[in-house]
Short mmCIF file of C-alpha atoms in Angstrom, two decimals:
data_model
loop_
_atom_site.label_atom_id
_atom_site.label_comp_id
_atom_site.label_asym_id
_atom_site.label_seq_id
_atom_site.Cartn_x
_atom_site.Cartn_y
_atom_site.Cartn_z
CA MET W 1 0.00 0.00 0.00
CA ALA W 2 1.22 3.48 -0.81
CA GLY W 3 0.70 4.69 2.78
CA PHE W 4 2.83 1.91 4.23
CA ASP W 5 5.56 2.50 1.65
CA GLU W 6 5.42 6.25 2.29
CA LEU W 7 5.76 5.65 6.03
CA LEU W 8 8.62 3.20 5.50
CA ALA W 9 10.41 5.81 3.38
CA GLN W 10 10.43 8.14 6.42
CA ILE W 11 12.53 5.70 8.45
CA PRO W 12 16.34 6.22 8.29
CA ILE W 13 17.09 2.48 8.17
CA ALA W 14 20.81 2.85 7.40
CA ASP W 15 21.19 5.14 10.43
CA ILE W 16 19.30 2.67 12.62
CA ALA W 17 21.57 -0.17 11.47
CA ARG W 18 24.66 1.93 12.12
CA GLN W 19 23.48 3.11 15.56
CA LEU W 20 22.51 -0.39 16.67
CA GLY W 21 25.52 -2.07 15.05
CA VAL W 22 23.45 -4.50 13.01
CA ASP W 23 23.33 -5.60 9.39
CA PRO W 24 21.29 -3.11 7.31
CA ASN W 25 19.15 -5.96 5.94
CA ASP W 26 18.28 -7.06 9.49
CA ALA W 27 17.50 -3.45 10.44
CA GLU W 28 15.22 -3.10 7.42
CA ASP W 29 13.41 -6.35 8.18
CA ALA W 30 13.02 -5.35 11.84
CA VAL W 31 11.55 -1.99 10.82
CA GLN W 32 9.19 -3.74 8.39
CA LYS W 33 7.97 -5.91 11.26
CA VAL W 34 7.75 -3.03 13.76
CA LEU W 35 5.69 -0.69 11.55
CA PRO W 36 2.55 -2.83 11.28
CA GLY W 37 3.00 -3.83 14.93
CA LEU W 38 2.96 -0.21 16.06
CA VAL W 39 0.14 0.77 13.73
CA GLY W 40 -1.86 -2.27 14.85
CA GLY W 41 -1.30 -1.37 18.47
CA LEU W 42 -2.37 2.21 17.81
CA GLU W 43 -5.46 0.94 16.02
CA ALA W 44 -6.30 -1.36 18.94
CA ASN W 45 -6.02 1.60 21.31
CA ALA W 46 -8.16 3.78 19.04
CA GLN W 47 -11.03 1.27 19.30
CA ASP W 48 -11.66 2.45 22.86
CA PRO W 49 -12.98 6.03 23.28
CA ALA W 50 -10.46 6.81 26.04
CA GLY W 51 -7.66 5.30 23.98
CA ALA W 52 -8.73 7.29 20.91
CA ALA W 53 -8.77 10.52 22.93
CA SER W 54 -5.32 9.76 24.35
CA LEU W 55 -4.00 8.96 20.88
CA GLN W 56 -5.42 12.19 19.47
CA GLN W 57 -3.61 14.14 22.21
CA ALA W 58 -0.37 12.35 21.35
CA LEU W 59 -0.88 13.08 17.66
CA ALA W 60 -1.39 16.77 18.42
CA GLN W 61 1.93 16.80 20.29
CA HIS W 62 3.74 15.14 17.39
CA SER W 63 2.11 17.02 14.50
CA THR W 64 4.53 19.94 14.49
CA ARG W 65 7.78 18.01 14.55
CA PRO W 66 10.01 18.50 11.52
CA ARG W 67 11.01 15.61 9.32
CA LEU W 68 14.01 13.85 10.83
CA LYS W 69 17.30 13.79 9.04
CA SER W 70 19.04 11.21 11.25
CA VAL W 71 18.44 8.81 14.10
CA ASP W 72 20.39 11.12 16.41
CA GLU W 73 17.46 13.56 16.28
CA ILE W 74 14.98 10.99 17.63
CA ASP W 75 13.88 11.29 21.24
CA THR W 76 14.03 7.61 22.18
CA ALA W 77 12.77 8.39 25.70
CA ASP W 78 9.61 9.71 24.05
CA GLY W 79 9.64 6.63 21.83
CA ALA W 80 9.80 4.36 24.87
CA LYS W 81 6.78 6.19 26.35
CA ILE W 82 4.86 5.73 23.10
CA VAL W 83 5.70 2.03 23.01
CA GLY W 84 4.63 1.71 26.65
CA HIS W 85 1.29 3.37 25.91
CA VAL W 86 0.71 1.29 22.80
CA PHE W 87 1.65 -2.14 24.15
CA GLY W 88 1.56 -1.69 27.91
CA GLY W 89 2.89 -4.72 29.75
CA ASN W 90 2.82 -6.77 26.55
CA THR W 91 5.83 -5.14 24.88
CA ASP W 92 8.10 -8.15 25.43
CA GLN W 93 5.55 -10.57 23.99
CA VAL W 94 4.85 -8.32 21.00
CA ALA W 95 8.59 -7.90 20.31
CA SER W 96 9.09 -11.65 20.54
CA ARG W 97 6.20 -12.37 18.16
CA LEU W 98 7.34 -9.73 15.69
CA ALA W 99 10.84 -11.22 15.72
CA ASP W 100 9.40 -14.72 15.27
CA SER W 101 7.62 -13.49 12.13
CA SER W 102 10.97 -12.67 10.51
CA SER W 103 12.86 -15.17 8.42
CA LYS W 104 16.14 -13.41 9.20
CA SER W 105 18.10 -14.91 12.09
CA GLY W 106 19.50 -11.48 13.00
CA VAL W 107 16.03 -10.14 13.78
CA THR W 108 15.58 -11.02 17.43
CA GLY W 109 13.22 -9.84 20.13
CA ASP W 110 16.12 -7.80 21.50
CA LEU W 111 16.60 -6.03 18.16
CA ILE W 112 12.87 -5.36 17.91
CA GLN W 113 12.96 -3.92 21.47
CA LYS W 114 15.74 -1.53 20.37
CA VAL W 115 14.01 -0.53 17.13
CA LEU W 116 10.59 0.16 18.67
CA PRO W 117 11.49 3.40 20.56
CA ILE W 118 13.42 4.69 17.55
CA VAL W 119 10.59 4.11 15.09
CA ALA W 120 7.61 4.99 17.34
CA PRO W 121 8.06 8.81 17.28
CA ILE W 122 8.49 8.73 13.50
CA VAL W 123 5.30 6.70 13.10
CA LEU W 124 3.34 9.00 15.41
CA GLY W 125 4.63 12.11 13.64
CA TRP W 126 3.78 10.70 10.22
CA ILE W 127 0.30 9.64 11.32
CA ALA W 128 -0.20 13.06 12.93
CA THR W 129 0.50 14.84 9.65
CA LYS W 130 -1.85 12.51 7.79
CA PHE W 131 -4.58 12.81 10.41
CA SER W 132 -4.40 16.61 10.57
CA GLY W 133 -3.92 17.02 6.83
CA SER W 134 -0.87 19.22 7.47
CA ASP W 135 1.08 17.39 4.79
CA GLY W 136 -1.23 18.72 2.11
CA SER W 137 -3.26 15.53 1.92
CA ALA W 138 -6.91 15.32 2.71
CA SER W 139 -7.38 15.17 6.45
CA ALA W 140 -8.57 11.92 7.94
CA GLY W 141 -10.80 14.05 10.08
CA SER W 142 -10.99 14.73 13.75
CA ASP W 143 -14.17 12.85 14.43
CA GLY W 144 -12.67 10.54 17.02
CA ALA W 145 -11.94 6.89 16.52
CA GLY W 146 -13.77 6.71 13.17
CA GLY W 147 -11.39 8.88 11.13
CA LEU W 148 -8.36 7.79 13.08
CA GLY W 149 -9.39 4.14 12.96
CA ASP W 150 -9.94 4.41 9.22
CA LEU W 151 -6.48 5.92 8.72
CA LEU W 152 -4.78 3.26 10.85
CA GLY W 153 -6.85 0.44 9.37
CA GLY W 154 -6.01 1.63 5.88
CA LEU W 155 -2.32 1.35 6.68
CA LEU W 156 -2.77 -2.16 8.04
CA GLY W 157 -5.03 -3.28 5.23
CA GLY W 158 -2.27 -2.84 2.70
CA GLY W 159 0.62 -3.94 4.92
CA GLY W 160 4.00 -4.26 3.36
CA GLY W 161 6.48 -6.90 2.54
CA GLY W 162 4.39 -9.83 3.71
CA SER W 163 4.12 -8.52 7.23
CA GLY W 164 1.08 -10.61 7.97
CA ALA W 165 -0.82 -7.51 9.07
CA SER W 166 -3.73 -8.13 6.77
CA ASP W 167 -3.91 -11.91 6.94
CA GLY W 168 -5.05 -12.17 10.52
CA GLY W 169 -1.63 -13.20 11.88
CA LEU W 170 -0.43 -9.92 13.33
CA GLY W 171 -3.94 -8.63 13.84
CA ASP W 172 -4.87 -11.74 15.79
CA LEU W 173 -1.67 -11.46 17.84
CA LEU W 174 -2.21 -7.83 18.72
CA GLY W 175 -5.91 -8.27 19.34
CA GLY W 176 -5.20 -11.16 21.68
CA LEU W 177 -2.39 -9.43 23.53
CA LEU W 178 -3.90 -5.97 23.70
CA GLY W 179 -7.53 -6.87 24.11
CA GLY W 180 -8.73 -3.72 22.38
CA GLY W 181 -6.04 -1.41 23.65
CA SER W 182 -3.88 -0.57 26.60
CA ARG W 183 -3.89 3.01 27.62
#
């Protein structure tokens, strides 16, 4: 899907590989697993009115951030908070499952755990610009979970690179672990 590919293009994968000291192919595969995981977690949270309101507040905070030029500009402490809000106490299980979905032996739960707080602020910033329409695209609307859920669901529906996001695999995993969201 174009949205997934556009989001993936925002991620400085070579910088992530360099910062984490991993093979660029492993970093790319880890990012491709993390993206639908984060978006799925955000979508699960948006299904609950309180979760949708919390997510809209987070999007408002991330909507004015400039496009990143390198990983060094990423606030990984903020990323860790985002991951904590999205997955709650299930972060380890989600990271393990995302790693298990990779065919690359270098993509481990530990690598996924390191990639999540790097990628999370980028994902939130990108979604914020799409949701608010500040990127010049049509706004997804500010009508609560409907517009936001549609935007997030649209990203998952197209998935990328065989992520399993649209075939029930990742969706079933996240739905089972998150139970409709963890705020």
